mmCIF file of C-alpha atoms and ligand atoms in Angstrom:
data_model
loop_
_atom_site.group_PDB
_atom_site.id
_atom_site.type_symbol
_atom_site.label_atom_id
_atom_site.label_comp_id
_atom_site.label_asym_id
_atom_site.label_seq_id
_atom_site.Cartn_x
_atom_site.Cartn_y
_atom_site.Cartn_z
ATOM 1 C CA MET A 11 108.099 26.208 32.883
ATOM 2 C CA PRO A 12 106.375 22.786 32.927
ATOM 3 C CA LEU A 13 102.571 22.694 33.180
ATOM 4 C CA LEU A 14 102.693 20.252 36.105
ATOM 5 C CA THR A 15 105.611 20.005 38.509
ATOM 6 C CA VAL A 16 105.608 17.217 41.078
ATOM 7 C CA ASP A 17 108.447 17.559 43.541
ATOM 8 C CA GLU A 18 109.210 15.042 46.299
ATOM 9 C CA LEU A 19 105.555 14.099 46.702
ATOM 10 C CA THR A 20 104.869 11.839 49.673
ATOM 11 C CA VAL A 21 101.570 10.266 50.709
ATOM 12 C CA THR A 22 101.361 8.512 54.058
ATOM 13 C CA PHE A 23 98.329 6.568 55.271
ATOM 14 C CA GLY A 24 98.131 6.319 59.031
ATOM 15 C CA GLY A 25 95.941 7.059 61.959
ATOM 16 C CA ARG A 26 95.013 5.831 65.363
ATOM 17 C CA GLY A 27 96.676 2.552 66.243
ATOM 18 C CA ARG A 28 97.592 1.766 62.632
ATOM 19 C CA LYS A 29 101.121 1.452 61.354
ATOM 20 C CA ASP A 30 101.944 4.221 58.878
ATOM 21 C CA VAL A 31 102.084 3.186 55.224
ATOM 22 C CA ARG A 32 104.072 5.491 52.945
ATOM 23 C CA ALA A 33 102.463 4.659 49.597
ATOM 24 C CA VAL A 34 104.243 7.459 47.710
ATOM 25 C CA ASN A 35 107.763 8.154 48.870
ATOM 26 C CA GLY A 36 109.311 11.246 47.297
ATOM 27 C CA VAL A 37 108.077 11.157 43.708
ATOM 28 C CA SER A 38 109.227 13.908 41.331
ATOM 29 C CA PHE A 39 108.386 14.434 37.662
ATOM 30 C CA ASP A 40 107.230 17.152 35.255
ATOM 31 C CA VAL A 41 104.594 17.254 32.542
ATOM 32 C CA ASP A 42 104.892 19.853 29.775
ATOM 33 C CA GLN A 43 102.076 21.319 27.732
ATOM 34 C CA GLY A 44 101.026 18.860 25.022
ATOM 35 C CA GLN A 45 103.301 16.132 26.368
ATOM 36 C CA VAL A 46 102.375 12.531 27.210
ATOM 37 C CA VAL A 47 104.135 11.359 30.340
ATOM 38 C CA GLY A 48 103.924 7.766 31.532
ATOM 39 C CA LEU A 49 103.919 6.542 35.122
ATOM 40 C CA VAL A 50 104.617 2.799 34.951
ATOM 41 C CA GLY A 51 104.976 0.018 37.473
ATOM 42 C CA GLU A 52 103.514 -3.156 38.910
ATOM 43 C CA SER A 53 100.270 -3.143 40.836
ATOM 44 C CA GLY A 54 100.701 -1.638 44.305
ATOM 45 C CA CYS A 55 103.661 0.636 43.509
ATOM 46 C CA GLY A 56 101.752 3.867 44.189
ATOM 47 C CA LYS A 57 100.458 4.954 40.782
ATOM 48 C CA SER A 58 96.819 5.504 41.723
ATOM 49 C CA VAL A 59 97.630 7.116 45.049
ATOM 50 C CA THR A 60 99.881 9.594 43.209
ATOM 51 C CA SER A 61 97.120 10.527 40.773
ATOM 52 C CA LEU A 62 94.461 10.794 43.483
ATOM 53 C CA ALA A 63 96.761 13.080 45.487
ATOM 54 C CA LEU A 64 97.188 15.360 42.446
ATOM 55 C CA MET A 65 93.421 15.452 41.888
ATOM 56 C CA GLY A 66 92.687 16.163 45.571
ATOM 57 C CA LEU A 67 90.645 12.971 45.786
ATOM 58 C CA LEU A 68 92.282 11.320 48.798
ATOM 59 C CA PRO A 69 90.367 11.464 52.092
ATOM 60 C CA SER A 70 91.649 14.226 54.370
ATOM 61 C CA LYS A 71 91.418 11.978 57.437
ATOM 62 C CA GLY A 72 94.327 9.596 58.014
ATOM 63 C CA VAL A 73 96.297 10.847 55.018
ATOM 64 C CA THR A 74 99.383 13.055 55.241
ATOM 65 C CA LEU A 75 100.719 14.740 52.106
ATOM 66 C CA GLY A 76 104.235 16.087 51.705
ATOM 67 C CA GLY A 77 106.269 17.766 48.995
ATOM 68 C CA ARG A 78 104.958 19.967 46.228
ATOM 69 C CA ALA A 79 102.663 19.589 43.225
ATOM 70 C CA GLU A 80 102.036 22.677 41.118
ATOM 71 C CA LEU A 81 99.758 23.075 38.122
ATOM 72 C CA ASP A 82 100.843 26.217 36.297
ATOM 73 C CA GLY A 83 102.043 27.733 39.568
ATOM 74 C CA THR A 84 99.017 26.716 41.700
ATOM 75 C CA ASN A 85 99.927 24.433 44.597
ATOM 76 C CA LEU A 86 97.489 21.527 44.311
ATOM 77 C CA LEU A 87 98.271 20.181 47.772
ATOM 78 C CA SER A 88 97.113 23.248 49.691
ATOM 79 C CA LEU A 89 93.908 24.189 47.829
ATOM 80 C CA THR A 90 90.627 24.381 49.745
ATOM 81 C CA PRO A 91 88.105 21.673 48.737
ATOM 82 C CA SER A 92 85.941 24.223 46.893
ATOM 83 C CA LYS A 93 88.897 25.700 44.955
ATOM 84 C CA MET A 94 89.943 22.144 44.084
ATOM 85 C CA ARG A 95 86.425 21.382 42.784
ATOM 86 C CA ASP A 96 86.617 24.408 40.484
ATOM 87 C CA LEU A 97 89.997 23.316 39.166
ATOM 88 C CA ARG A 98 88.907 19.709 38.649
ATOM 89 C CA GLY A 99 87.054 19.357 35.402
ATOM 90 C CA ARG A 100 88.082 22.805 34.234
ATOM 91 C CA ASP A 101 91.898 22.703 34.366
ATOM 92 C CA MET A 102 92.534 19.048 35.070
ATOM 93 C CA ALA A 103 90.395 15.958 34.618
ATOM 94 C CA MET A 104 90.814 12.274 35.288
ATOM 95 C CA ILE A 105 89.749 9.053 33.583
ATOM 96 C CA PHE A 106 89.574 5.925 35.731
ATOM 97 C CA GLN A 107 90.053 2.244 35.026
ATOM 98 C CA ASP A 108 86.475 1.165 35.556
ATOM 99 C CA PRO A 109 84.054 3.299 33.544
ATOM 100 C CA LEU A 110 80.969 1.734 35.097
ATOM 101 C CA SER A 111 81.818 2.757 38.648
ATOM 102 C CA SER A 112 82.719 6.285 37.524
ATOM 103 C CA LEU A 113 79.295 6.882 35.985
ATOM 104 C CA ASN A 114 76.079 7.262 37.951
ATOM 105 C CA PRO A 115 74.023 4.143 37.053
ATOM 106 C CA VAL A 116 70.592 5.743 37.545
ATOM 107 C CA VAL A 117 71.152 8.933 35.536
ATOM 108 C CA PRO A 118 71.099 8.997 31.711
ATOM 109 C CA VAL A 119 74.491 9.601 30.103
ATOM 110 C CA GLY A 120 73.274 12.844 28.531
ATOM 111 C CA VAL A 121 72.296 14.348 31.867
ATOM 112 C CA GLN A 122 75.727 13.504 33.279
ATOM 113 C CA VAL A 123 77.484 15.202 30.375
ATOM 114 C CA THR A 124 75.253 18.305 30.368
ATOM 115 C CA GLU A 125 75.725 18.709 34.144
ATOM 116 C CA ILE A 126 79.443 19.176 33.540
ATOM 117 C CA LEU A 127 78.817 21.627 30.703
ATOM 118 C CA GLN A 128 76.480 23.610 32.924
ATOM 119 C CA ARG A 129 78.776 23.645 35.945
ATOM 120 C CA HIS A 130 81.988 24.576 34.171
ATOM 121 C CA ARG A 131 80.897 26.290 30.963
ATOM 122 C CA GLY A 132 77.525 27.749 31.922
ATOM 123 C CA LEU A 133 75.732 26.013 29.023
ATOM 124 C CA LYS A 134 72.023 25.297 29.509
ATOM 125 C CA GLY A 135 69.077 23.619 27.760
ATOM 126 C CA GLU A 136 69.356 23.097 24.028
ATOM 127 C CA ALA A 137 72.887 24.555 23.841
ATOM 128 C CA ALA A 138 74.131 22.064 26.458
ATOM 129 C CA ARG A 139 72.358 19.163 24.716
ATOM 130 C CA LYS A 140 73.860 20.117 21.371
ATOM 131 C CA GLU A 141 77.359 20.402 22.805
ATOM 132 C CA ALA A 142 76.928 17.040 24.612
ATOM 133 C CA ALA A 143 75.988 15.351 21.333
ATOM 134 C CA HIS A 144 78.950 17.028 19.659
ATOM 135 C CA LEU A 145 81.280 15.705 22.378
ATOM 136 C CA LEU A 146 79.985 12.139 22.061
ATOM 137 C CA ASP A 147 80.423 12.366 18.327
ATOM 138 C CA ARG A 148 83.952 13.721 18.889
ATOM 139 C CA VAL A 149 84.956 10.618 20.876
ATOM 140 C CA GLY A 150 83.510 8.295 18.256
ATOM 141 C CA ILE A 151 80.153 7.306 19.742
ATOM 142 C CA PRO A 152 77.729 6.667 16.863
ATOM 143 C CA ASP A 153 74.181 8.061 17.006
ATOM 144 C CA PRO A 154 75.009 10.434 19.899
ATOM 145 C CA THR A 155 71.525 11.937 20.261
ATOM 146 C CA ARG A 156 70.043 8.508 21.003
ATOM 147 C CA ARG A 157 72.973 7.495 23.239
ATOM 148 C CA LEU A 158 72.530 10.584 25.389
ATOM 149 C CA LYS A 159 69.116 9.323 26.483
ATOM 150 C CA GLU A 160 70.474 5.923 27.519
ATOM 151 C CA TYR A 161 71.695 4.752 30.921
ATOM 152 C CA PRO A 162 75.324 3.644 31.472
ATOM 153 C CA HIS A 163 74.403 -0.076 31.551
ATOM 154 C CA GLN A 164 72.995 0.223 28.023
ATOM 155 C CA LEU A 165 76.428 1.135 26.659
ATOM 156 C CA SER A 166 79.240 -1.358 26.031
ATOM 157 C CA GLY A 167 82.444 -1.088 28.094
ATOM 158 C CA GLY A 168 84.281 0.674 25.289
ATOM 159 C CA MET A 169 81.392 3.122 24.746
ATOM 160 C CA ARG A 170 81.283 3.885 28.477
ATOM 161 C CA GLN A 171 85.002 4.663 28.493
ATOM 162 C CA ARG A 172 84.455 6.910 25.454
ATOM 163 C CA ALA A 173 81.635 8.676 27.308
ATOM 164 C CA LEU A 174 83.939 9.225 30.289
ATOM 165 C CA ILE A 175 86.633 10.606 28.022
ATOM 166 C CA ALA A 176 84.014 12.944 26.532
ATOM 167 C CA MET A 177 83.166 14.145 30.035
ATOM 168 C CA ALA A 178 86.846 14.564 30.892
ATOM 169 C CA VAL A 179 87.577 16.655 27.791
ATOM 170 C CA ALA A 180 84.276 18.594 27.938
ATOM 171 C CA CYS A 181 85.976 21.660 29.360
ATOM 172 C CA ALA A 182 89.216 21.351 27.392
ATOM 173 C CA PRO A 183 91.343 20.707 30.513
ATOM 174 C CA ARG A 184 95.029 21.469 30.232
ATOM 175 C CA LEU A 185 95.966 18.261 32.017
ATOM 176 C CA LEU A 186 94.309 14.883 31.658
ATOM 177 C CA ILE A 187 95.224 12.084 34.064
ATOM 178 C CA ALA A 188 94.326 8.606 32.815
ATOM 179 C CA ASP A 189 94.675 5.826 35.412
ATOM 180 C CA GLU A 190 94.810 2.476 33.584
ATOM 181 C CA PRO A 191 92.037 3.629 31.222
ATOM 182 C CA THR A 192 92.139 0.516 29.062
ATOM 183 C CA THR A 193 92.879 -2.247 31.564
ATOM 184 C CA ALA A 194 89.235 -3.320 31.840
ATOM 185 C CA LEU A 195 88.656 -3.404 28.064
ATOM 186 C CA ASP A 196 89.151 -5.958 25.279
ATOM 187 C CA VAL A 197 92.391 -5.672 23.347
ATOM 188 C CA THR A 198 90.835 -4.279 20.156
ATOM 189 C CA ILE A 199 88.838 -1.708 22.127
ATOM 190 C CA GLN A 200 91.989 -0.831 24.101
ATOM 191 C CA ALA A 201 93.749 0.094 20.885
ATOM 192 C CA GLN A 202 90.838 2.306 19.801
ATOM 193 C CA ILE A 203 90.753 4.146 23.124
ATOM 194 C CA LEU A 204 94.522 4.731 23.034
ATOM 195 C CA GLU A 205 94.190 6.021 19.477
ATOM 196 C CA LEU A 206 91.467 8.403 20.636
ATOM 197 C CA LEU A 207 93.617 9.715 23.505
ATOM 198 C CA LYS A 208 96.530 10.240 21.129
ATOM 199 C CA GLU A 209 94.280 12.167 18.758
ATOM 200 C CA LEU A 210 92.975 14.408 21.559
ATOM 201 C CA VAL A 211 96.505 15.192 22.701
ATOM 202 C CA ASP A 212 97.626 15.996 19.153
ATOM 203 C CA GLN A 213 94.625 18.123 18.282
ATOM 204 C CA GLU A 214 93.885 19.921 21.550
ATOM 205 C CA GLY A 215 97.427 20.204 22.928
ATOM 206 C CA THR A 216 96.251 18.618 26.184
ATOM 207 C CA ALA A 217 98.964 17.270 28.454
ATOM 208 C CA LEU A 218 98.400 13.640 29.405
ATOM 209 C CA LEU A 219 99.659 11.787 32.450
ATOM 210 C CA MET A 220 99.258 8.142 31.482
ATOM 211 C CA ILE A 221 99.243 5.669 34.338
ATOM 212 C CA THR A 222 99.687 2.043 33.400
ATOM 213 C CA HIS A 223 101.304 -1.280 34.279
ATOM 214 C CA ASP A 224 101.536 -2.022 30.559
ATOM 215 C CA LEU A 225 104.767 -1.155 28.764
ATOM 216 C CA GLY A 226 102.992 -1.661 25.440
ATOM 217 C CA VAL A 227 100.811 1.351 26.219
ATOM 218 C CA VAL A 228 103.912 3.354 27.103
ATOM 219 C CA ALA A 229 105.701 2.384 23.891
ATOM 220 C CA GLY A 230 102.770 3.505 21.760
ATOM 221 C CA LEU A 231 101.884 6.719 23.505
ATOM 222 C CA CYS A 232 104.359 8.317 25.913
ATOM 223 C CA ASP A 233 107.055 10.896 25.198
ATOM 224 C CA GLN A 234 108.621 10.642 28.637
ATOM 225 C CA VAL A 235 108.487 7.627 30.969
ATOM 226 C CA ASN A 236 108.793 7.363 34.754
ATOM 227 C CA VAL A 237 109.164 3.870 36.194
ATOM 228 C CA LEU A 238 107.858 3.600 39.733
ATOM 229 C CA TYR A 239 108.835 0.995 42.313
ATOM 230 C CA ALA A 240 107.592 0.910 45.910
ATOM 231 C CA GLY A 241 106.565 4.561 45.842
ATOM 232 C CA LYS A 242 109.713 5.962 44.239
ATOM 233 C CA VAL A 243 110.738 6.759 40.670
ATOM 234 C CA VAL A 244 113.568 4.311 39.910
ATOM 235 C CA GLU A 245 114.140 5.300 36.291
ATOM 236 C CA SER A 246 113.048 8.121 34.007
ATOM 237 C CA ALA A 247 113.931 8.885 30.416
ATOM 238 C CA GLY A 248 112.507 9.691 27.028
ATOM 239 C CA ARG A 249 110.642 6.763 25.492
ATOM 240 C CA ARG A 250 113.246 5.822 22.883
ATOM 241 C CA GLU A 251 116.142 6.052 25.306
ATOM 242 C CA LEU A 252 114.276 3.996 27.927
ATOM 243 C CA PHE A 253 113.327 1.172 25.572
ATOM 244 C CA ALA A 254 116.729 1.100 23.860
ATOM 245 C CA HIS A 255 118.789 1.299 27.058
ATOM 246 C CA PRO A 256 116.833 0.248 30.150
ATOM 247 C CA THR A 257 119.304 0.932 32.928
ATOM 248 C CA HIS A 258 117.581 0.008 36.193
ATOM 249 C CA PRO A 259 117.400 -3.771 36.749
ATOM 250 C CA TYR A 260 113.681 -3.390 37.516
ATOM 251 C CA THR A 261 112.960 -1.738 34.153
ATOM 252 C CA HIS A 262 115.073 -4.455 32.557
ATOM 253 C CA GLY A 263 112.940 -7.056 34.297
ATOM 254 C CA LEU A 264 109.710 -5.404 33.160
ATOM 255 C CA LEU A 265 110.899 -5.405 29.551
ATOM 256 C CA GLY A 266 112.218 -8.955 29.776
ATOM 257 C CA SER A 267 108.893 -10.288 30.993
ATOM 258 C CA ILE A 268 107.030 -9.224 27.829
ATOM 259 C CA PRO A 269 106.596 -11.970 25.207
ATOM 260 C CA ARG A 270 108.423 -11.106 21.979
ATOM 261 C CA LEU A 271 107.326 -12.221 18.534
ATOM 262 C CA ASP A 272 110.879 -12.291 17.213
ATOM 263 C CA ALA A 273 112.136 -14.581 19.995
ATOM 264 C CA PRO A 274 113.013 -18.161 18.963
ATOM 265 C CA ARG A 275 110.192 -20.651 19.510
ATOM 266 C CA GLY A 276 110.239 -22.227 22.936
ATOM 267 C CA GLU A 277 112.293 -19.376 24.439
ATOM 268 C CA PRO A 278 111.073 -19.080 28.050
ATOM 269 C CA LEU A 279 109.699 -15.829 29.454
ATOM 270 C CA HIS A 280 111.723 -14.149 32.175
ATOM 271 C CA PRO A 281 109.364 -12.804 34.797
ATOM 272 C CA ILE A 282 110.862 -10.811 37.676
ATOM 273 C CA ARG A 283 111.133 -13.180 40.600
ATOM 274 C CA GLY A 284 109.279 -12.550 43.838
ATOM 275 C CA SER A 285 106.604 -9.917 44.252
ATOM 276 C CA ILE A 286 106.323 -6.305 45.254
ATOM 277 C CA ASN A 287 105.816 -7.558 48.825
ATOM 278 C CA ASP A 288 109.454 -8.723 48.949
ATOM 279 C CA GLN A 289 110.900 -5.339 49.693
ATOM 280 C CA ILE A 290 113.023 -3.554 52.225
ATOM 281 C CA ALA A 291 112.404 0.008 53.393
ATOM 282 C CA TRP A 292 113.926 2.658 51.139
ATOM 283 C CA ALA A 293 115.573 4.110 54.246
ATOM 284 C CA ASP A 294 117.685 0.947 54.582
ATOM 285 C CA GLY A 295 118.667 0.493 50.952
ATOM 286 C CA CYS A 296 117.168 -0.231 47.553
ATOM 287 C CA ALA A 297 113.613 -1.559 47.917
ATOM 288 C CA PHE A 298 114.112 -3.715 44.821
ATOM 289 C CA ALA A 299 117.288 -5.412 46.149
ATOM 290 C CA PRO A 300 115.566 -8.628 47.375
ATOM 291 C CA ARG A 301 114.354 -9.317 43.806
ATOM 292 C CA CYS A 302 117.415 -8.070 41.973
ATOM 293 C CA ASP A 303 120.007 -10.233 40.198
ATOM 294 C CA ARG A 304 122.590 -7.458 40.289
ATOM 295 C CA TYR A 305 122.432 -6.633 43.948
ATOM 296 C CA GLU A 306 125.642 -5.999 45.926
ATOM 297 C CA MET A 307 126.332 -5.159 49.562
ATOM 298 C CA GLU A 308 126.328 -1.502 48.552
ATOM 299 C CA CYS A 309 122.603 -1.786 47.792
ATOM 300 C CA LEU A 310 121.842 -2.161 51.483
ATOM 301 C CA THR A 311 123.508 1.020 52.693
ATOM 302 C CA GLY A 312 120.783 3.655 52.572
ATOM 303 C CA THR A 313 118.515 5.034 49.845
ATOM 304 C CA PRO A 314 120.186 5.085 46.410
ATOM 305 C CA GLU A 315 120.145 8.492 44.741
ATOM 306 C CA LEU A 316 118.825 9.238 41.258
ATOM 307 C CA THR A 317 121.843 9.672 38.995
ATOM 308 C CA GLU A 318 122.489 9.877 35.251
ATOM 309 C CA PRO A 319 124.778 6.873 34.751
ATOM 310 C CA ARG A 320 124.261 6.569 30.990
ATOM 311 C CA ALA A 321 123.166 9.800 29.386
ATOM 312 C CA ALA A 322 122.038 13.284 30.353
ATOM 313 C CA GLY A 323 118.313 13.341 31.105
ATOM 314 C CA HIS A 324 118.222 9.591 31.686
ATOM 315 C CA HIS A 325 117.898 9.057 35.421
ATOM 316 C CA ALA A 326 118.253 5.819 37.362
ATOM 317 C CA ARG A 327 118.197 5.076 41.064
ATOM 318 C CA CYS A 328 120.681 2.208 41.237
ATOM 319 C CA ALA A 329 124.136 1.496 42.623
ATOM 320 C CA ASN A 330 124.836 -1.137 39.964
ATOM 321 C CA PRO A 331 122.976 -0.054 36.810
ATOM 322 C CA VAL A 332 122.914 -1.972 33.533
ATOM 323 C CA LEU A 333 125.118 -0.015 31.152
ATOM 324 C CA ALA A 334 125.619 -2.497 28.308
ATOM 325 C CA THR A 335 123.630 -1.797 25.155
ATOM 326 C CA THR A 336 120.643 -4.064 24.682
ATOM 327 C CA GLU A 337 118.438 -4.328 21.658
ATOM 328 C CA VAL A 338 114.876 -3.885 22.788
ATOM 329 C CA PRO A 339 112.935 -2.315 19.929
ATOM 330 C CA ALA A 340 110.636 0.590 20.791
HETATM 331 N N1 ADP B 19 93.550 3.875 52.031
HETATM 332 C C1 ADP B 19 94.723 3.238 52.129
HETATM 333 N N2 ADP B 19 95.237 2.915 53.329
HETATM 334 C C2 ADP B 19 96.430 2.291 53.431
HETATM 335 N N3 ADP B 19 97.176 1.928 52.386
HETATM 336 C C3 ADP B 19 96.724 2.226 51.160
HETATM 337 C C4 ADP B 19 95.476 2.898 50.952
HETATM 338 N N4 ADP B 19 95.284 3.054 49.610
HETATM 339 C C5 ADP B 19 96.376 2.499 49.021
HETATM 340 N N5 ADP B 19 97.229 2.011 49.928
HETATM 341 C C6 ADP B 19 98.516 1.347 49.671
HETATM 342 O O1 ADP B 19 99.286 2.153 48.824
HETATM 343 C C7 ADP B 19 100.058 1.382 47.935
HETATM 344 C C8 ADP B 19 99.913 1.910 46.523
HETATM 345 O O2 ADP B 19 98.597 1.696 46.051
HETATM 346 P P1 ADP B 19 98.124 2.178 44.599
HETATM 347 O O3 ADP B 19 98.565 3.568 44.362
HETATM 348 O O4 ADP B 19 96.670 1.911 44.524
HETATM 349 O O5 ADP B 19 98.919 1.181 43.647
HETATM 350 P P2 ADP B 19 98.844 1.078 42.064
HETATM 351 O O6 ADP B 19 100.241 1.368 41.603
HETATM 352 O O7 ADP B 19 98.480 -0.351 41.790
HETATM 353 O O8 ADP B 19 97.833 2.036 41.547
HETATM 354 C C9 ADP B 19 99.588 -0.054 48.096
HETATM 355 O O9 ADP B 19 100.569 -0.754 48.812
HETATM 356 C C10 ADP B 19 98.311 0.055 48.880
HETATM 357 O O10 ADP B 19 98.159 -1.036 49.736
HETATM 358 MG MG1 MG B 20 96.061 1.657 40.479
#
């Protein structure tokens, strides 16, 4: 049985006088123990809302959840707030894009780490301080004892993200959700943070749900990839299969818009035309159709189903998938 099962998850924002917005529209995927699963797509496609729903961090007012999300058999969508607080940190933890806004600016880093150790592992005083220093050392922060006394603004962006990762792994959670953890960092620091996450997954057997708009991150890290468009998974496959044979025109577009070093000089980039705002409702057809080069009348006759047009285990939601072999190196 998978560690996390997400089945037809929907998240709808609404409320008095406002038009309902269905930000997540029937998303399904699994995460196995020790596996790295990617959730990829352009900004606004529902990645963060999905992760916040799993973590129980969406406001209860004006938000309607549907479907199922189970962590080792526990339904995450129906937990009481206090049960959810126990689970968060202990069984599942999250790392956000902006480390500065996730840390309390007026509390020393050490106090923030020891608070977690006290709450979830019952460590106090010297034992908590020692374990906090050990954790900072574990995530590659030099001189941890001194760093623990400092405030978040005294750390560099990369160090802050390392501190947040230390806090996330403090209780050895079984599932780590990372929402664009490297987007706010310099490229060299990005690579170090990704390396650190990979190491934690390998050594601790933690499952990682990696949320990103960056296919480079996916290529380097993920075992299984889910491509999201307008709140629905449009393609899912193992990493190698996905990069070797992108089947949904949207995935194709994402891959085609990355600069390639082996392309002839002067070769233009091929960005996907239009924006995520050019979409039709999934109920009426394929939401990607207005931006798609392969669209046919059939694409406007109701929601396309997920099928396996190419290979078993490789799903695509498309009436006219790309089936020719392309050479996109992983
Ligand atoms: N509180 C909210 N009320 C209404 N719509 C929201 C709210 N939060 C997010 N959305 C909408 O949900 C969609 C998905 O957002 P998000 O999950 O943040 O995208 P991303 O994939 O960039 O993380 C967006 O269209 C956004 O406008
Ligand atoms: Mg986001």
